[in-house]
Coordinates of C-alpha atoms and ligand atoms in Angstrom, one line a residue:
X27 CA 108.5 134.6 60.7
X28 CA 108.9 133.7 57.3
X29 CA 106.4 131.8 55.7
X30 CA 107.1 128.5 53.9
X31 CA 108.2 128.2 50.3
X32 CA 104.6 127.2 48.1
X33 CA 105.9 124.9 45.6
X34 CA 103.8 124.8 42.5
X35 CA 106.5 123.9 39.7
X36 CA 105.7 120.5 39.6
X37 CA 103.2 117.6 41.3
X38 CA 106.7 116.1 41.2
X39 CA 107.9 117.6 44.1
X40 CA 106.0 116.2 46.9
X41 CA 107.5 114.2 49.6
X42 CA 106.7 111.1 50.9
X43 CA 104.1 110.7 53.5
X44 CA 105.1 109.7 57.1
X45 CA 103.3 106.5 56.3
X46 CA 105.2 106.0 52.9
X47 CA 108.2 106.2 55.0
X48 CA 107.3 103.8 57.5
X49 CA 106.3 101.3 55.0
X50 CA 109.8 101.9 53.1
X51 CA 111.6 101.2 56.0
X52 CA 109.9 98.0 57.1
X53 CA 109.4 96.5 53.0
X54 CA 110.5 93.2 52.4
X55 CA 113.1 93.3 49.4
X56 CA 114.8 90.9 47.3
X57 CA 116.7 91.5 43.6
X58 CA 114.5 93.1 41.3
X59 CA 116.3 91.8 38.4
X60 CA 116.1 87.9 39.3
X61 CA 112.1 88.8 39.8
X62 CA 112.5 88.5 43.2
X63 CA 111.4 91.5 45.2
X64 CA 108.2 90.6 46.7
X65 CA 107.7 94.3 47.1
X66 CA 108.0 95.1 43.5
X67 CA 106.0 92.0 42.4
X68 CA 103.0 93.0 44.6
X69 CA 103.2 96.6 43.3
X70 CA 102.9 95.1 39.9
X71 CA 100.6 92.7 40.5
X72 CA 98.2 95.4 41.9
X73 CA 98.9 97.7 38.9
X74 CA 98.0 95.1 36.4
X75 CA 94.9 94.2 38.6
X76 CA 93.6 97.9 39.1
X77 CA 94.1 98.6 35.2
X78 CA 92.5 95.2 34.1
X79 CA 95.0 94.2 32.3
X80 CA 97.3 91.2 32.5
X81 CA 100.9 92.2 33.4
X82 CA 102.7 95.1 34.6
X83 CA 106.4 96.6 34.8
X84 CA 107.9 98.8 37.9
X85 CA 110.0 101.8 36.2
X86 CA 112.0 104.3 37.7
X87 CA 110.6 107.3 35.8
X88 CA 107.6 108.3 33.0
X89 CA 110.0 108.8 30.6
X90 CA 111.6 105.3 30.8
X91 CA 108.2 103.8 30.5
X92 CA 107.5 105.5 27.9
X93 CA 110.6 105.3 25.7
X94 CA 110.6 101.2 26.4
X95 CA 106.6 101.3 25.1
X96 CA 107.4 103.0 22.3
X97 CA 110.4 101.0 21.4
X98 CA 108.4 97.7 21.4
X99 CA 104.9 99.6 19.5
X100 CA 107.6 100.7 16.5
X101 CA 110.3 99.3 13.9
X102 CA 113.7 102.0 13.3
X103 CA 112.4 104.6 10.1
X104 CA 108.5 104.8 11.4
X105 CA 106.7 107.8 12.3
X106 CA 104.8 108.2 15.9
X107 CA 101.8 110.7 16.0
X108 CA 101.9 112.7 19.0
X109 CA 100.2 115.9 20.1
X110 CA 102.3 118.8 19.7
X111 CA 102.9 120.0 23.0
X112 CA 103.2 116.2 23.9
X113 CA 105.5 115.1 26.8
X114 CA 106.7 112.2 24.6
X115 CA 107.9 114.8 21.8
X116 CA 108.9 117.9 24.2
X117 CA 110.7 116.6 27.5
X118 CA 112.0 113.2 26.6
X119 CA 115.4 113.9 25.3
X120 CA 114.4 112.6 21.5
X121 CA 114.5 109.1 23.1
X122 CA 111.7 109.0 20.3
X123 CA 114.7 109.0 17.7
X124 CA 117.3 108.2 20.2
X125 CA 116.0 104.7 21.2
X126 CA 113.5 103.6 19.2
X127 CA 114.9 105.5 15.3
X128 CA 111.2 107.3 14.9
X129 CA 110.1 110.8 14.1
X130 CA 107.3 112.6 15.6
X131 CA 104.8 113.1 12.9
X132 CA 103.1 116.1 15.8
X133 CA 100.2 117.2 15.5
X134 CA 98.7 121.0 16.9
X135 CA 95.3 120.9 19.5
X136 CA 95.1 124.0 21.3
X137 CA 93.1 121.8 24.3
X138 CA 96.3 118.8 23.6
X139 CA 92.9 116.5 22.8
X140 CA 93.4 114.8 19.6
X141 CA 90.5 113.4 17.9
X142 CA 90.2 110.9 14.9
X143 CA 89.7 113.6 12.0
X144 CA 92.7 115.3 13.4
X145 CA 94.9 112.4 13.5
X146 CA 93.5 110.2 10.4
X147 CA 95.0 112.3 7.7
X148 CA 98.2 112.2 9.1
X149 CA 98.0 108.1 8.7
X150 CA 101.0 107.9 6.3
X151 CA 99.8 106.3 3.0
X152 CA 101.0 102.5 2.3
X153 CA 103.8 103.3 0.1
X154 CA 107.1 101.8 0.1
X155 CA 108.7 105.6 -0.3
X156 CA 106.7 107.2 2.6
X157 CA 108.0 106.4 6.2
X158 CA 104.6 104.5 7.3
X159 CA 103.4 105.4 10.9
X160 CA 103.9 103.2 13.5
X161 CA 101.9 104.5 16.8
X162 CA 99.5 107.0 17.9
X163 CA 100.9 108.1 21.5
X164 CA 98.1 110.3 23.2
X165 CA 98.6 111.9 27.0
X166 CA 95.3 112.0 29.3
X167 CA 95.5 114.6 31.1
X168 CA 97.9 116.5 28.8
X169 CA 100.4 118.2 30.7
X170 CA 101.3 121.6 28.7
X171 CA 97.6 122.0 27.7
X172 CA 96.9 122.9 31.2
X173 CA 95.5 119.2 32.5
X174 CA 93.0 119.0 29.8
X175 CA 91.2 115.4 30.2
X176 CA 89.8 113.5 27.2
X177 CA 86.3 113.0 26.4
X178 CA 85.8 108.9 26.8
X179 CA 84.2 109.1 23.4
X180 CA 86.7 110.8 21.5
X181 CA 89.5 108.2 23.5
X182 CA 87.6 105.4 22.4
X183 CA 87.1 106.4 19.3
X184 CA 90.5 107.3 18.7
X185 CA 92.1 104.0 19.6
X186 CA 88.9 101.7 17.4
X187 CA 90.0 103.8 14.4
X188 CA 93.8 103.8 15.0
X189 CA 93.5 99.7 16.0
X190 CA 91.2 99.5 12.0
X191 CA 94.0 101.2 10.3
X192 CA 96.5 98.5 12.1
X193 CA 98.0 100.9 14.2
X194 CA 98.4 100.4 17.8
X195 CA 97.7 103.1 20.9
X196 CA 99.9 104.2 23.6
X197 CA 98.7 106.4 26.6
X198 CA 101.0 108.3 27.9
X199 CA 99.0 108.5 31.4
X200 CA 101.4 110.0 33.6
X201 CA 98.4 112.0 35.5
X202 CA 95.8 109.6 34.4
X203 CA 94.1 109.0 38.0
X204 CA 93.7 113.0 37.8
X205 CA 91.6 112.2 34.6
X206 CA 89.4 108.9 35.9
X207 CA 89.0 111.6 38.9
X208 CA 87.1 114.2 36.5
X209 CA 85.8 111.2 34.9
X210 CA 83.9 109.8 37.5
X211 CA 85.5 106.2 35.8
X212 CA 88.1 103.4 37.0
X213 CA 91.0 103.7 35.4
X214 CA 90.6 100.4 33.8
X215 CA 87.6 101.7 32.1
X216 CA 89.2 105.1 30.8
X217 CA 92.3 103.4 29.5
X218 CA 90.8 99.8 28.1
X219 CA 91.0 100.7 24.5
X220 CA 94.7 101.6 24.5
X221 CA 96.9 98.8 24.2
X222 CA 99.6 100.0 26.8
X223 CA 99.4 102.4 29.2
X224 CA 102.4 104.4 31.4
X225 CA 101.2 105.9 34.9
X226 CA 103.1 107.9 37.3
X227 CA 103.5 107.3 41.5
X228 CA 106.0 109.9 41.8
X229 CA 103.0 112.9 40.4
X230 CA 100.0 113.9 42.4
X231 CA 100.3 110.2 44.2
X232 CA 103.1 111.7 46.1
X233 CA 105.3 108.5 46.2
X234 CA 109.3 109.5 45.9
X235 CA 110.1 107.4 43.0
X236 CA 108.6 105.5 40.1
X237 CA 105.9 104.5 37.2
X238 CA 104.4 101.3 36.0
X239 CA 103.9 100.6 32.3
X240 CA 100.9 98.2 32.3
X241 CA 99.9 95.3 29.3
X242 CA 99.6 92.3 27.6
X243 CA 101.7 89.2 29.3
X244 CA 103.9 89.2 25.6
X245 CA 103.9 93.3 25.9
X246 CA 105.8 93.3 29.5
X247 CA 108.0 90.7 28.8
X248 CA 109.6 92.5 26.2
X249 CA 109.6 95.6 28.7
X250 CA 111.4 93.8 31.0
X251 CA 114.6 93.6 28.5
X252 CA 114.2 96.8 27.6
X253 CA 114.1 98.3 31.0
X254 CA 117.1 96.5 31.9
X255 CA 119.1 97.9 28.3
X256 CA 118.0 101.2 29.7
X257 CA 119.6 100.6 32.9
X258 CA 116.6 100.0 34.8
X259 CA 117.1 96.5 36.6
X260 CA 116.8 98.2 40.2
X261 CA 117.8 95.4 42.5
X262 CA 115.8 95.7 46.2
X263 CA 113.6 98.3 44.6
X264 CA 111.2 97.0 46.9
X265 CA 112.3 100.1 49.1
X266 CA 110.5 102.7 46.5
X267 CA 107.5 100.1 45.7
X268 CA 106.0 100.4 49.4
X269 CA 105.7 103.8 48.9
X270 CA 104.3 103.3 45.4
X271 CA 101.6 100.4 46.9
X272 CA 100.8 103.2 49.4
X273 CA 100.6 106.1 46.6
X274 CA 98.3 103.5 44.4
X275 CA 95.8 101.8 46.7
X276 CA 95.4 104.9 48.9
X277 CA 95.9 108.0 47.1
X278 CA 93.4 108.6 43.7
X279 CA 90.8 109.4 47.1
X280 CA 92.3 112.9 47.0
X281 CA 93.0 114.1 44.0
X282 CA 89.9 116.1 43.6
X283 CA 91.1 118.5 46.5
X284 CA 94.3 119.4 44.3
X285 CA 91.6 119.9 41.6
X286 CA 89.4 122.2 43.6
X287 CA 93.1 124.3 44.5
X288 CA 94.0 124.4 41.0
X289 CA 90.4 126.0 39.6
X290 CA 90.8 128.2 43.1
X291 CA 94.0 129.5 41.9
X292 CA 92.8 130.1 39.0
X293 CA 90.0 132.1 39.6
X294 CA 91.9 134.3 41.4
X295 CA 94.2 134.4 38.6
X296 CA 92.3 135.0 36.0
X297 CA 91.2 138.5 37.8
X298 CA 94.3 140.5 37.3
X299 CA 95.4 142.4 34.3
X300 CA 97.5 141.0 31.4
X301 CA 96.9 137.4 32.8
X302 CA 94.6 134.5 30.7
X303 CA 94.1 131.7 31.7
X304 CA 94.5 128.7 29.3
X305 CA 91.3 126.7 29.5
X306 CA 89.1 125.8 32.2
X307 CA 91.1 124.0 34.0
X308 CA 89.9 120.3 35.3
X309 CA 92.5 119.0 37.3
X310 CA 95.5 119.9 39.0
X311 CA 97.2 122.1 36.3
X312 CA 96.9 125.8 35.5
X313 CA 98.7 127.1 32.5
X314 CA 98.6 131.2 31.9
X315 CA 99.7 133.4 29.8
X316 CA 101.8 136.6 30.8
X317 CA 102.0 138.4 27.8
X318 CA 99.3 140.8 28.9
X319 CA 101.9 142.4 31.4
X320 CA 104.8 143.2 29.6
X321 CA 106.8 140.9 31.7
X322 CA 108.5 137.5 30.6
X323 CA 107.3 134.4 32.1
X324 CA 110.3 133.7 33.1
X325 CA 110.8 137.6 35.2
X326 CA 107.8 136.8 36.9
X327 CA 108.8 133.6 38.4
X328 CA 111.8 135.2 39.5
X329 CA 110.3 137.8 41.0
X330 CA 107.6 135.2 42.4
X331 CA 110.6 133.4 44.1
X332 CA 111.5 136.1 45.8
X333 CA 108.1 136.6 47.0
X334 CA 108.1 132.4 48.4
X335 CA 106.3 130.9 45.3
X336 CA 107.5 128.9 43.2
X337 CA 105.9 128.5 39.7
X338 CA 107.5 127.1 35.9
X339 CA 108.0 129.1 32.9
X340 CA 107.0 126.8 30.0
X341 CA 107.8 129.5 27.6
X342 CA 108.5 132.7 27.5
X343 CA 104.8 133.7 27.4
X344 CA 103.1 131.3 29.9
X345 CA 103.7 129.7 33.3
X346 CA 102.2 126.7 34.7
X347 CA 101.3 125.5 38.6
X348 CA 100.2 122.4 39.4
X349 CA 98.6 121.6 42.7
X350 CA 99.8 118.8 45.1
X351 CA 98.8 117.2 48.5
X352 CA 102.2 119.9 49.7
X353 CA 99.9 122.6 49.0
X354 CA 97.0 123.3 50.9
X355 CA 94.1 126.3 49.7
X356 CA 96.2 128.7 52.1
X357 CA 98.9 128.3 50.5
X358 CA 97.6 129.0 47.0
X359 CA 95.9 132.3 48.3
X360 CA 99.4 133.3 49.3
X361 CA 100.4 132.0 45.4
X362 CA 97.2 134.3 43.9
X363 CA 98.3 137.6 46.4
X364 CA 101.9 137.3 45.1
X365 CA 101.1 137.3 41.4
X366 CA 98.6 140.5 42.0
X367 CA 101.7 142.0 43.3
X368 CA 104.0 140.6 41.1
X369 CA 102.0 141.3 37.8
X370 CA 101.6 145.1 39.7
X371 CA 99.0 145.3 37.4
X372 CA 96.0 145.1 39.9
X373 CA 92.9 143.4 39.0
X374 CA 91.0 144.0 35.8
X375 CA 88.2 146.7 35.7
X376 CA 84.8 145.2 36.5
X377 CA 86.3 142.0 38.4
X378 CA 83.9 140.3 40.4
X379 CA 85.1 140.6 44.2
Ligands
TLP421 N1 106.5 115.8 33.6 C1 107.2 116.7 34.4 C2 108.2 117.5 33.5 O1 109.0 116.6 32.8 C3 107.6 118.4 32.5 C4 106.3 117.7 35.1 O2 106.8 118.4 35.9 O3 105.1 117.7 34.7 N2 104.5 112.2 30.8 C5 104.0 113.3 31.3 C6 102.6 113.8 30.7 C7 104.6 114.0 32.2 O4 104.1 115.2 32.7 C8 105.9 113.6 32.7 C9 106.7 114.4 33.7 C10 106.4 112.4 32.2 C11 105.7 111.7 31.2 C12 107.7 111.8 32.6 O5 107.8 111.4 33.9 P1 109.2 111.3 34.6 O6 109.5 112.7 35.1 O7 109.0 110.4 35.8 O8 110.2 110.8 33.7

C-alpha cells in the first residue's frame, strides 16, 4: 500500500480540523464590509485582546496585511529597511513599490535577526536630496533564515531606537506564536514595542484562510480602506473567521510538537554527506543546504517527490521543510530515510548512530 504523501513545503498546507469545519458550517455571518459579521467582529475583537492592543483587522492573506501596514507606516519616495531574505522584500510581488511607491533599503543577517548597529547606519540622513527612511519592517520568526526567533532584548531594543529616530516598527509576524512558543512569552509581551503587527491563521494554526493586522484604533481604521482598495471587503467572511477563532484561542498549545519534528528532522539531516544544516533550528522551519552533493536543490525535491515527500527549493543551493500539525514524527522519519537515499551519499564518517 502506498504510503501517504509527507507534505513539508509549507505550514500553509494544512487542512482544517474536523472541528474548524464544524464551527464553519454552523458560524453566524453577516456583510463584512457594513461591519456586520459577528463572526469576523469576534475574531477581531479577540485578536486585539490577545495582542493588547486596541483594534484589529480580519485579512485574507499575510501579504495583504502587510502591504496595507506598510502603505499607512510610509509616504510615496521613502525607503523601508528590511532584512534581506525578508518576506516583505522577497515574496510580495514589490507591493513594497507597487502599492505603497517605497524601496527596500535591505539589509544582510545570516540568522535574518537584525539588530540596532545593523540597522542605524542605514537611517537615511535628514537631507532634502536623500530619500529619508520611512519604516523598519522586521519578521519574528524569519522565514528563509530557517525560523530564527529574536532575542526580546535585541526586539526591544530595536523598536526604542527606531521609535527615537522617529521611525516607526512593523512586525511582520506571520509565525509569531511559533516565536512566543520558544519564548516562553504572550504574544502581547513579545510584540508590545512594535507599533503594528501582521499574524497568520492560515500557518502552523492550521485555519484555511486568513491573517489579522493588529493596532492602534486610528491605525485600523485606515486599514480598513485600504483592505477594501485592495479588494479585501470579504462579505460573510464569518465562514473563514470560525475557523480562525478556533486556530487562535486553541491552537499556539501545540506548536512546540511541530518544533520538536522540525529539530528531529534535522538531526537526522544533518548526518548525511553534502547536507548542512542552516542554524539550529528553534521552531518549525529547517533550511539546508545541498551543495555538498553535487545535486541542485531543486533535483532533489524532484527526486524526493517521487519518493512521497514533498519539500521547497528556495534556491538552487538550499531547501526548506517546515513542520505542521499534518505531519506527525513518523512521517518525518520517512522525510529523513528519503533524503539518505535521495542524497545517495550515506551518512558522514563518524556520525553518531
Ligand atoms: N510565506 C509562505 C511563502 O510565501 C514563502 C510560506 O510558505 O512560508 N510573512 C511571512 C514571514 C511569510 O512566511 C508569509 C508566507 C507571509 C508573510 C505571507 O502570507 P500569505 O501567504 O498569507 O500572503
Amino acid at each position: 500500500m502506498a504510503l501517504p504523501v509527507t507534505d513539508l513545503r509549507s505550514d500553509t498546507v494544512t487542512r482544517p480540523t474536523p472541528e474548524m469545519r464544524r464551527a464553519m458550517a454552523s458560524a453566524e455571518v453577516g456583510d463584512d464590509v457594513y461591519g456586520e459579521d459577528p463572526t469576523v467582529n469576534r475574531l477581531e475583537a479577540r485578536a486585539a485582546e490577545i495582542f493588547g492592543r486596541e483594534a484589529a483587522i480580519f485579512v485574507p492573506s499575510g501579504t495583504m496585511g502587510n502591504t496595507i501596514a506598510v502603505k499607512i507606516h510610509t509616504r510615496p519616495g521613502q525607503e523601508v529597511i528590511c532584512e534581506q531574505r525578508g518576506h516583505i522584500f522577497n515574496y510580495e510581488m514589490a507591493m513594497l513599490a507597487h502599492f505603497s511607491g517605497c524601496v527596500a533599503r535591505t539589509i544582510a543577517a545570516e540568522d535574518g535577526i537584525l539588530t540596532w548597529a545593523a540597522i542605524g547606519r542605514w537611517i537615511a540622513p535628514k537631507i532634502y536630496y536623500r530619500a529619508q527612511t520611512g519604516l523598519v519592517s522586521l519578521e519574528n520568526t524569519h522565514n528563509m533564515a530557517g525560523g530564527t526567533v529574536y532575542p526580546q532584548d535585541i526586539f526591544d531594543d530595536v523598536c526604542d531606537q527606531a521609535h527615537a529616530a522617529g521611525l516607526p516598527v512593523h512586525l511582520d509576524g506571520a509565525r509569531i506564536f511559533n516565536a512566543a512558543t520558544v519564548l516562553g512569552q504572550p504574544v502581547a509581551t513579545v510584540t508590545k514595542k512594535a507599533d503594528s503587527v501582521m499574524f497568520c491563521l492560515s500557518k502552523g494554526l492550521g485555519a484555511p484562510v486568513g491573517s489579522l493586522l493588529v493596532g492602534s484604533r486610528g491605525f485600523i481604521d485606515q486599514a480598513r480602506i485600504y483592505r477594501k482598495s485592495l479588494g479585501g471587503g470579504m462579505r460573510q467572511a464569518g465562514i473563514l473567521a470560525a475557523a480562525g477563532l478556533i486556530a487562535l484561542e486553541q491552537m499556539p498549545a501545540r506548536l512546540s510538537e511541530d518544533h520538536a519534528n522540525a529539530r528531529f528532522l534535522a538531526e537526522g539531516i544533518a548526518d548525511i554527506t553534502g547536507v548542512r544544516v542552516i542554524g539550529t533550528v528553534q521552531t518549525n522551519i529547517l533550511v539546508f543546504n545541498v551543495a555538498g552533493t553535487g545535486q541542485t536543490s531543486y533535483d532533489i525535491c524532484r527526486r524526493l517527490a517521487e519518493h512521497g515527500v514533498l519539500a521547497s527549493g528556495i534556491d538552487a543551493d538550499h531547501i526548506r521543510m517546515v513542520t505542521h500539525m499534518d505531519v506527525d514524527r513518523d512521517a518525518c522519519a520517512r522525510a529523513i530515510k528519503a533524503v539518505q537515499d535521495v542524497c545517495g551519499c550515506g551518512r558522514r564518517a563518524g556520525a553518531a548512530d
